[in-house]
Amino acid sequence: QLQASGGGLVQAGGSLRLSCAASGGTLRNYDMGWFRQAPGKEREFVAAIIWHGSGTNYADSLKGRFTISRGNAKSTMYLQMNSLKPEDTATYYCGARWRDGYLGNRVYNYWGQGTLVTVSS
């Protein structure tokens, strides 16, 4: 089971770092990604990272502000979000799938419960 954390209330221009970890297991062999869903909108892709951490991919609109990474033991995934905007307000979800190393694959089999990020103007 994945657990996302780190959300909260932040002012526009601020930063947050989200974390995603597996309870009772390891994420070492899993490709992972972040998605977000704003109220009344569909879930959208944010960023992806392959299992060994050397390949990443981002939604075009978020490049340069968001950074996805994995911890040294590859058991935790992070999303560093800088220069936050009110339109970044959403519930952020982490997903995982057994590794295939394909950054273009947006299908994940395991999901966390989501962590709410609210950016005030």
Short mmCIF file of N, CA, C and O in Angstrom, two decimals:
data_model
loop_
_atom_site.label_atom_id
_atom_site.label_comp_id
_atom_site.label_asym_id
_atom_site.label_seq_id
_atom_site.Cartn_x
_atom_site.Cartn_y
_atom_site.Cartn_z
N GLN A 1 0.84 -1.19 0.00
CA GLN A 1 0.00 0.00 0.00
C GLN A 1 0.88 1.24 0.00
O GLN A 1 1.84 1.33 0.75
N LEU A 2 0.55 2.18 -0.89
CA LEU A 2 1.33 3.41 -0.99
C LEU A 2 0.75 4.47 -0.07
O LEU A 2 -0.47 4.56 0.11
N GLN A 3 1.64 5.27 0.48
CA GLN A 3 1.22 6.35 1.35
C GLN A 3 1.86 7.64 0.89
O GLN A 3 3.10 7.76 0.91
N ALA A 4 1.04 8.59 0.48
CA ALA A 4 1.51 9.91 0.08
C ALA A 4 1.36 10.86 1.25
O ALA A 4 0.39 10.77 2.00
N SER A 5 2.32 11.75 1.38
CA SER A 5 2.29 12.71 2.47
C SER A 5 3.01 13.98 2.05
O SER A 5 3.66 14.02 1.01
N GLY A 6 2.88 15.00 2.87
CA GLY A 6 3.59 16.25 2.63
C GLY A 6 2.73 17.38 2.12
O GLY A 6 3.22 18.50 1.95
N GLY A 7 1.48 17.13 1.85
CA GLY A 7 0.61 18.18 1.39
C GLY A 7 0.30 19.18 2.49
O GLY A 7 0.60 18.95 3.66
N GLY A 8 -0.33 20.28 2.10
CA GLY A 8 -0.68 21.29 3.08
C GLY A 8 -1.07 22.57 2.40
O GLY A 8 -1.28 22.62 1.19
N LEU A 9 -1.16 23.61 3.20
CA LEU A 9 -1.52 24.94 2.71
C LEU A 9 -0.25 25.77 2.56
O LEU A 9 0.55 25.86 3.50
N VAL A 10 -0.09 26.38 1.40
CA VAL A 10 1.09 27.20 1.15
C VAL A 10 0.68 28.41 0.33
O VAL A 10 -0.29 28.35 -0.43
N GLN A 11 1.40 29.49 0.51
CA GLN A 11 1.10 30.69 -0.27
C GLN A 11 1.71 30.56 -1.67
O GLN A 11 2.70 29.86 -1.88
N ALA A 12 1.12 31.27 -2.60
CA ALA A 12 1.66 31.29 -3.96
C ALA A 12 3.13 31.72 -3.92
O ALA A 12 3.50 32.64 -3.18
N GLY A 13 3.94 31.03 -4.70
CA GLY A 13 5.37 31.28 -4.71
C GLY A 13 6.15 30.40 -3.76
O GLY A 13 7.38 30.36 -3.82
N GLY A 14 5.45 29.71 -2.89
CA GLY A 14 6.10 28.84 -1.92
C GLY A 14 6.43 27.48 -2.48
O GLY A 14 6.23 27.20 -3.66
N SER A 15 6.94 26.62 -1.60
CA SER A 15 7.37 25.29 -2.00
C SER A 15 6.82 24.23 -1.05
O SER A 15 6.54 24.52 0.12
N LEU A 16 6.68 23.04 -1.57
CA LEU A 16 6.32 21.87 -0.78
C LEU A 16 7.06 20.67 -1.35
O LEU A 16 7.36 20.64 -2.55
N ARG A 17 7.31 19.69 -0.50
CA ARG A 17 7.87 18.43 -0.97
C ARG A 17 6.95 17.31 -0.55
O ARG A 17 6.71 17.11 0.65
N LEU A 18 6.44 16.60 -1.53
CA LEU A 18 5.60 15.45 -1.27
C LEU A 18 6.45 14.18 -1.23
O LEU A 18 7.46 14.08 -1.91
N SER A 19 6.00 13.24 -0.44
CA SER A 19 6.68 11.95 -0.33
C SER A 19 5.69 10.83 -0.60
O SER A 19 4.50 10.96 -0.35
N CYS A 20 6.21 9.73 -1.08
CA CYS A 20 5.40 8.54 -1.31
C CYS A 20 6.23 7.33 -0.90
O CYS A 20 7.36 7.16 -1.37
N ALA A 21 5.69 6.53 -0.02
CA ALA A 21 6.40 5.36 0.46
C ALA A 21 5.44 4.18 0.51
O ALA A 21 4.22 4.34 0.53
N ALA A 22 6.00 2.99 0.54
CA ALA A 22 5.20 1.78 0.63
C ALA A 22 5.20 1.30 2.07
O ALA A 22 6.24 1.23 2.71
N SER A 23 4.03 0.99 2.55
CA SER A 23 3.94 0.44 3.90
C SER A 23 4.16 -1.06 3.83
O SER A 23 3.50 -1.78 3.08
N GLY A 24 5.14 -1.54 4.57
CA GLY A 24 5.40 -2.96 4.63
C GLY A 24 6.10 -3.53 3.42
O GLY A 24 6.06 -4.74 3.19
N GLY A 25 6.74 -2.67 2.64
CA GLY A 25 7.42 -3.18 1.46
C GLY A 25 8.41 -2.20 0.92
O GLY A 25 8.68 -1.17 1.52
N THR A 26 8.92 -2.49 -0.25
CA THR A 26 9.89 -1.63 -0.90
C THR A 26 9.40 -1.26 -2.29
O THR A 26 8.65 -2.01 -2.91
N LEU A 27 9.84 -0.12 -2.75
CA LEU A 27 9.48 0.35 -4.09
C LEU A 27 10.65 0.24 -5.05
O LEU A 27 10.63 0.82 -6.14
N ARG A 28 11.65 -0.51 -4.65
CA ARG A 28 12.90 -0.55 -5.39
C ARG A 28 12.72 -0.95 -6.85
O ARG A 28 13.39 -0.42 -7.73
N ASN A 29 11.81 -1.86 -7.12
CA ASN A 29 11.65 -2.39 -8.48
C ASN A 29 10.41 -1.87 -9.19
O ASN A 29 9.89 -2.53 -10.10
N TYR A 30 9.97 -0.71 -8.78
CA TYR A 30 8.74 -0.17 -9.34
C TYR A 30 8.99 1.16 -10.05
O TYR A 30 9.67 2.04 -9.51
N ASP A 31 8.44 1.29 -11.25
CA ASP A 31 8.33 2.59 -11.88
C ASP A 31 7.22 3.35 -11.16
O ASP A 31 6.22 2.75 -10.75
N MET A 32 7.41 4.65 -11.04
CA MET A 32 6.45 5.40 -10.22
C MET A 32 6.09 6.72 -10.87
O MET A 32 6.83 7.23 -11.74
N GLY A 33 4.97 7.28 -10.41
CA GLY A 33 4.55 8.55 -10.97
C GLY A 33 3.68 9.33 -10.00
O GLY A 33 3.17 8.79 -9.02
N TRP A 34 3.55 10.59 -10.30
CA TRP A 34 2.65 11.49 -9.57
C TRP A 34 1.57 11.97 -10.53
O TRP A 34 1.85 12.33 -11.67
N PHE A 35 0.36 12.01 -10.01
CA PHE A 35 -0.77 12.56 -10.72
C PHE A 35 -1.45 13.53 -9.76
O PHE A 35 -1.22 13.50 -8.55
N ARG A 36 -2.31 14.37 -10.30
CA ARG A 36 -3.07 15.27 -9.44
C ARG A 36 -4.48 15.43 -9.98
O ARG A 36 -4.72 15.27 -11.18
N GLN A 37 -5.38 15.76 -9.08
CA GLN A 37 -6.77 15.98 -9.47
C GLN A 37 -7.30 17.17 -8.72
O GLN A 37 -7.38 17.16 -7.48
N ALA A 38 -7.65 18.18 -9.47
CA ALA A 38 -8.26 19.38 -8.90
C ALA A 38 -9.77 19.18 -8.82
O ALA A 38 -10.33 18.38 -9.57
N PRO A 39 -10.44 19.89 -7.93
CA PRO A 39 -11.89 19.75 -7.80
C PRO A 39 -12.58 20.00 -9.14
O PRO A 39 -12.34 21.00 -9.81
N GLY A 40 -13.44 19.06 -9.51
CA GLY A 40 -14.20 19.20 -10.73
C GLY A 40 -13.45 18.91 -12.01
O GLY A 40 -13.98 19.10 -13.11
N LYS A 41 -12.21 18.44 -11.88
CA LYS A 41 -11.39 18.16 -13.06
C LYS A 41 -10.95 16.71 -13.06
O LYS A 41 -10.99 16.02 -12.04
N GLU A 42 -10.48 16.27 -14.22
CA GLU A 42 -9.97 14.91 -14.32
C GLU A 42 -8.57 14.82 -13.75
O GLU A 42 -7.84 15.81 -13.67
N ARG A 43 -8.21 13.60 -13.37
CA ARG A 43 -6.86 13.38 -12.89
C ARG A 43 -5.88 13.60 -14.04
O ARG A 43 -6.13 13.17 -15.16
N GLU A 44 -4.78 14.27 -13.74
CA GLU A 44 -3.81 14.56 -14.78
C GLU A 44 -2.41 14.13 -14.34
O GLU A 44 -2.08 14.13 -13.16
N PHE A 45 -1.63 13.80 -15.34
CA PHE A 45 -0.26 13.37 -15.11
C PHE A 45 0.59 14.55 -14.66
O PHE A 45 0.47 15.66 -15.19
N VAL A 46 1.48 14.30 -13.70
CA VAL A 46 2.40 15.31 -13.22
C VAL A 46 3.83 14.96 -13.59
O VAL A 46 4.52 15.73 -14.25
N ALA A 47 4.29 13.79 -13.15
CA ALA A 47 5.68 13.40 -13.39
C ALA A 47 5.84 11.90 -13.20
O ALA A 47 5.02 11.27 -12.54
N ALA A 48 6.89 11.37 -13.82
CA ALA A 48 7.16 9.94 -13.70
C ALA A 48 8.65 9.71 -13.53
O ALA A 48 9.47 10.53 -13.97
N ILE A 49 8.98 8.60 -12.89
CA ILE A 49 10.38 8.23 -12.71
C ILE A 49 10.47 6.72 -12.81
O ILE A 49 9.63 6.00 -12.28
N ILE A 50 11.49 6.24 -13.53
CA ILE A 50 11.60 4.80 -13.67
C ILE A 50 12.34 4.20 -12.48
O ILE A 50 12.90 4.93 -11.66
N TRP A 51 12.32 2.89 -12.39
CA TRP A 51 12.66 2.20 -11.15
C TRP A 51 14.05 2.51 -10.64
O TRP A 51 14.27 2.63 -9.43
N HIS A 52 15.04 2.71 -11.54
CA HIS A 52 16.38 2.95 -11.04
C HIS A 52 16.67 4.43 -10.85
O HIS A 52 17.75 4.81 -10.41
N GLY A 53 15.69 5.27 -11.18
CA GLY A 53 15.80 6.68 -10.85
C GLY A 53 16.50 7.56 -11.83
O GLY A 53 16.52 8.78 -11.65
N SER A 54 17.05 6.99 -12.90
CA SER A 54 17.83 7.82 -13.81
C SER A 54 17.01 8.38 -14.95
O SER A 54 17.54 9.18 -15.75
N GLY A 55 15.75 8.02 -15.06
CA GLY A 55 14.90 8.55 -16.11
C GLY A 55 13.68 9.20 -15.52
O GLY A 55 13.01 8.62 -14.65
N THR A 56 13.39 10.43 -15.97
CA THR A 56 12.23 11.15 -15.47
C THR A 56 11.48 11.79 -16.63
O THR A 56 12.03 12.00 -17.72
N ASN A 57 10.23 12.10 -16.37
CA ASN A 57 9.38 12.73 -17.37
C ASN A 57 8.39 13.63 -16.64
O ASN A 57 7.95 13.30 -15.53
N TYR A 58 8.04 14.76 -17.28
CA TYR A 58 7.15 15.73 -16.65
C TYR A 58 6.07 16.19 -17.61
O TYR A 58 6.26 16.20 -18.83
N ALA A 59 4.95 16.60 -17.03
CA ALA A 59 3.97 17.32 -17.82
C ALA A 59 4.63 18.61 -18.30
O ALA A 59 5.35 19.27 -17.54
N ASP A 60 4.40 18.95 -19.56
CA ASP A 60 5.09 20.10 -20.14
C ASP A 60 4.88 21.37 -19.33
O ASP A 60 5.79 22.18 -19.16
N SER A 61 3.69 21.55 -18.80
CA SER A 61 3.36 22.79 -18.09
C SER A 61 4.06 22.91 -16.74
O SER A 61 4.08 23.99 -16.14
N LEU A 62 4.65 21.80 -16.27
CA LEU A 62 5.26 21.80 -14.93
C LEU A 62 6.78 21.74 -14.97
O LEU A 62 7.42 21.85 -13.91
N LYS A 63 7.33 21.58 -16.14
CA LYS A 63 8.78 21.50 -16.24
C LYS A 63 9.43 22.77 -15.70
O LYS A 63 8.97 23.87 -15.96
N GLY A 64 10.47 22.57 -14.92
CA GLY A 64 11.19 23.70 -14.35
C GLY A 64 10.72 24.10 -12.97
O GLY A 64 11.45 24.76 -12.23
N ARG A 65 9.51 23.70 -12.59
CA ARG A 65 9.01 24.02 -11.25
C ARG A 65 8.95 22.79 -10.35
O ARG A 65 9.14 22.89 -9.15
N PHE A 66 8.66 21.65 -10.95
CA PHE A 66 8.51 20.41 -10.18
C PHE A 66 9.68 19.48 -10.49
O PHE A 66 10.15 19.40 -11.62
N THR A 67 10.12 18.75 -9.46
CA THR A 67 11.20 17.78 -9.63
C THR A 67 10.83 16.48 -8.94
O THR A 67 10.52 16.48 -7.74
N ILE A 68 10.86 15.39 -9.70
CA ILE A 68 10.58 14.08 -9.13
C ILE A 68 11.91 13.38 -8.85
O ILE A 68 12.87 13.52 -9.61
N SER A 69 11.96 12.65 -7.76
CA SER A 69 13.20 11.96 -7.41
C SER A 69 12.88 10.75 -6.55
O SER A 69 11.76 10.57 -6.08
N ARG A 70 13.92 9.95 -6.33
CA ARG A 70 13.79 8.80 -5.44
C ARG A 70 14.87 8.88 -4.39
O ARG A 70 15.95 9.43 -4.62
N GLY A 71 14.57 8.32 -3.22
CA GLY A 71 15.56 8.27 -2.18
C GLY A 71 16.69 7.31 -2.54
O GLY A 71 16.57 6.52 -3.46
N ASN A 72 17.75 7.36 -1.78
CA ASN A 72 18.93 6.54 -2.07
C ASN A 72 18.61 5.06 -2.07
O ASN A 72 19.17 4.29 -2.84
N ALA A 73 17.74 4.64 -1.21
CA ALA A 73 17.37 3.23 -1.13
C ALA A 73 16.24 2.89 -2.08
O ALA A 73 15.78 1.74 -2.11
N LYS A 74 15.81 3.87 -2.86
CA LYS A 74 14.74 3.70 -3.87
C LYS A 74 13.43 3.26 -3.26
O LYS A 74 12.55 2.76 -3.96
N SER A 75 13.28 3.44 -1.95
CA SER A 75 12.03 3.03 -1.29
C SER A 75 11.06 4.16 -1.11
O SER A 75 9.94 3.94 -0.66
N THR A 76 11.49 5.34 -1.42
CA THR A 76 10.64 6.51 -1.29
C THR A 76 10.75 7.36 -2.55
O THR A 76 11.83 7.46 -3.14
N MET A 77 9.65 7.95 -2.93
CA MET A 77 9.64 8.86 -4.07
C MET A 77 9.24 10.23 -3.57
O MET A 77 8.43 10.35 -2.63
N TYR A 78 9.78 11.25 -4.21
CA TYR A 78 9.51 12.61 -3.80
C TYR A 78 9.03 13.45 -4.98
O TYR A 78 9.36 13.16 -6.14
N LEU A 79 8.32 14.51 -4.65
CA LEU A 79 7.98 15.52 -5.64
C LEU A 79 8.25 16.87 -5.00
O LEU A 79 7.53 17.29 -4.08
N GLN A 80 9.30 17.51 -5.44
CA GLN A 80 9.62 18.86 -4.98
C GLN A 80 8.88 19.84 -5.86
O GLN A 80 9.05 19.85 -7.08
N MET A 81 8.07 20.67 -5.24
CA MET A 81 7.26 21.63 -5.97
C MET A 81 7.66 23.04 -5.56
O MET A 81 7.53 23.39 -4.37
N ASN A 82 8.13 23.80 -6.50
CA ASN A 82 8.57 25.17 -6.24
C ASN A 82 7.71 26.16 -7.01
O ASN A 82 7.02 25.80 -7.97
N SER A 83 7.78 27.41 -6.59
CA SER A 83 7.03 28.48 -7.27
C SER A 83 5.57 28.08 -7.47
O SER A 83 5.02 28.22 -8.56
N LEU A 84 4.98 27.61 -6.41
CA LEU A 84 3.61 27.10 -6.51
C LEU A 84 2.63 28.20 -6.87
O LEU A 84 2.78 29.36 -6.46
N LYS A 85 1.62 27.80 -7.63
CA LYS A 85 0.58 28.71 -8.09
C LYS A 85 -0.78 28.22 -7.60
O LYS A 85 -0.94 27.02 -7.34
N PRO A 86 -1.74 29.11 -7.50
CA PRO A 86 -3.08 28.66 -7.07
C PRO A 86 -3.63 27.53 -7.95
O PRO A 86 -4.33 26.65 -7.44
N GLU A 87 -3.28 27.52 -9.21
CA GLU A 87 -3.78 26.46 -10.08
C GLU A 87 -3.12 25.10 -9.83
O GLU A 87 -3.52 24.10 -10.41
N ASP A 88 -2.11 25.06 -8.97
CA ASP A 88 -1.53 23.78 -8.56
C ASP A 88 -2.34 23.13 -7.44
O ASP A 88 -2.04 21.99 -7.04
N THR A 89 -3.34 23.82 -6.94
CA THR A 89 -4.19 23.27 -5.90
C THR A 89 -4.88 22.01 -6.40
O THR A 89 -5.57 22.03 -7.43
N ALA A 90 -4.67 20.91 -5.69
CA ALA A 90 -5.21 19.61 -6.11
C ALA A 90 -4.87 18.57 -5.05
O ALA A 90 -4.04 18.82 -4.16
N THR A 91 -5.49 17.42 -5.19
CA THR A 91 -5.04 16.26 -4.44
C THR A 91 -4.03 15.53 -5.30
O THR A 91 -4.30 15.23 -6.47
N TYR A 92 -2.87 15.27 -4.72
CA TYR A 92 -1.78 14.64 -5.45
C TYR A 92 -1.70 13.16 -5.06
O TYR A 92 -1.71 12.82 -3.87
N TYR A 93 -1.61 12.33 -6.08
CA TYR A 93 -1.58 10.89 -5.90
C TYR A 93 -0.28 10.30 -6.44
O TYR A 93 0.20 10.73 -7.49
N CYS A 94 0.23 9.32 -5.71
CA CYS A 94 1.38 8.60 -6.25
C CYS A 94 0.93 7.23 -6.72
O CYS A 94 0.02 6.63 -6.15
N GLY A 95 1.55 6.78 -7.80
CA GLY A 95 1.23 5.49 -8.37
C GLY A 95 2.49 4.67 -8.60
O GLY A 95 3.58 5.23 -8.73
N ALA A 96 2.33 3.36 -8.66
CA ALA A 96 3.47 2.48 -8.89
C ALA A 96 3.05 1.30 -9.76
O ALA A 96 1.89 0.89 -9.77
N ARG A 97 4.00 0.78 -10.51
CA ARG A 97 3.78 -0.44 -11.28
C ARG A 97 5.11 -1.19 -11.33
O ARG A 97 6.19 -0.58 -11.20
N TRP A 98 5.05 -2.47 -11.51
CA TRP A 98 6.27 -3.26 -11.65
C TRP A 98 7.05 -2.72 -12.84
O TRP A 98 6.50 -2.40 -13.87
N ARG A 99 8.33 -2.63 -12.69
CA ARG A 99 9.17 -1.91 -13.62
C ARG A 99 9.04 -2.39 -15.06
O ARG A 99 9.07 -3.58 -15.35
N ASP A 100 8.89 -1.44 -15.97
CA ASP A 100 9.07 -1.72 -17.39
C ASP A 100 10.00 -0.69 -18.01
O ASP A 100 10.41 -0.82 -19.16
N GLY A 101 10.34 0.34 -17.23
CA GLY A 101 11.32 1.31 -17.67
C GLY A 101 10.85 2.23 -18.76
O GLY A 101 11.65 2.93 -19.38
N TYR A 102 9.54 2.25 -19.03
CA TYR A 102 9.01 3.05 -20.12
C TYR A 102 8.34 4.30 -19.54
O TYR A 102 7.25 4.22 -18.97
N LEU A 103 8.96 5.45 -19.71
CA LEU A 103 8.43 6.68 -19.15
C LEU A 103 7.12 7.11 -19.78
O LEU A 103 6.37 7.87 -19.18
N GLY A 104 6.86 6.64 -20.99
CA GLY A 104 5.62 7.01 -21.66
C GLY A 104 4.41 6.25 -21.18
O GLY A 104 3.28 6.59 -21.54
N ASN A 105 4.62 5.22 -20.38
CA ASN A 105 3.52 4.42 -19.86
C ASN A 105 2.87 5.14 -18.70
O ASN A 105 3.51 5.40 -17.68
N ARG A 106 1.61 5.50 -18.83
CA ARG A 106 0.92 6.24 -17.78
C ARG A 106 0.02 5.33 -16.94
O ARG A 106 -0.79 5.83 -16.15
N VAL A 107 0.14 4.04 -17.10
CA VAL A 107 -0.70 3.09 -16.38
C VAL A 107 0.02 2.61 -15.14
O VAL A 107 1.15 2.11 -15.23
N TYR A 108 -0.62 2.75 -14.00
CA TYR A 108 -0.07 2.31 -12.73
C TYR A 108 -1.08 1.39 -12.04
O TYR A 108 -2.28 1.61 -12.12
N ASN A 109 -0.57 0.40 -11.38
CA ASN A 109 -1.43 -0.60 -10.77
C ASN A 109 -1.73 -0.34 -9.30
O ASN A 109 -2.70 -0.87 -8.76
N TYR A 110 -0.88 0.43 -8.67
CA TYR A 110 -1.02 0.67 -7.23
C TYR A 110 -1.06 2.18 -7.00
O TYR A 110 -0.29 2.93 -7.61
N TRP A 111 -1.95 2.58 -6.08
CA TRP A 111 -2.14 4.00 -5.84
C TRP A 111 -2.16 4.30 -4.35
O TRP A 111 -2.65 3.50 -3.55
N GLY A 112 -1.66 5.48 -4.02
CA GLY A 112 -1.77 5.98 -2.66
C GLY A 112 -3.10 6.69 -2.48
O GLY A 112 -3.86 6.89 -3.43
N GLN A 113 -3.35 7.12 -1.26
CA GLN A 113 -4.64 7.71 -0.93
C GLN A 113 -4.74 9.19 -1.31
O GLN A 113 -5.82 9.75 -1.30
N GLY A 114 -3.63 9.80 -1.66
CA GLY A 114 -3.66 11.20 -2.04
C GLY A 114 -3.33 12.12 -0.88
O GLY A 114 -3.63 11.82 0.28
N THR A 115 -2.69 13.22 -1.23
CA THR A 115 -2.39 14.26 -0.24
C THR A 115 -2.79 15.59 -0.84
O THR A 115 -2.49 15.89 -2.00
N LEU A 116 -3.49 16.40 -0.06
CA LEU A 116 -4.07 17.63 -0.57
C LEU A 116 -3.06 18.77 -0.49
O LEU A 116 -2.47 19.03 0.57
N VAL A 117 -2.91 19.45 -1.61
CA VAL A 117 -2.08 20.65 -1.69
C VAL A 117 -3.00 21.82 -2.01
O VAL A 117 -3.74 21.79 -2.99
N THR A 118 -2.94 22.83 -1.17
CA THR A 118 -3.74 24.03 -1.38
C THR A 118 -2.80 25.23 -1.46
O THR A 118 -2.03 25.47 -0.53
N VAL A 119 -2.89 25.95 -2.56
CA VAL A 119 -2.03 27.11 -2.77
C VAL A 119 -2.91 28.35 -2.74
O VAL A 119 -3.81 28.50 -3.58
N SER A 120 -2.66 29.22 -1.80
CA SER A 120 -3.46 30.43 -1.66
C SER A 120 -2.81 31.59 -2.43
O SER A 120 -1.59 31.68 -2.53
N SER A 121 -3.65 32.47 -2.94
CA SER A 121 -3.14 33.60 -3.73
C SER A 121 -2.82 34.79 -2.85
O SER A 121 -3.16 34.83 -1.67
#
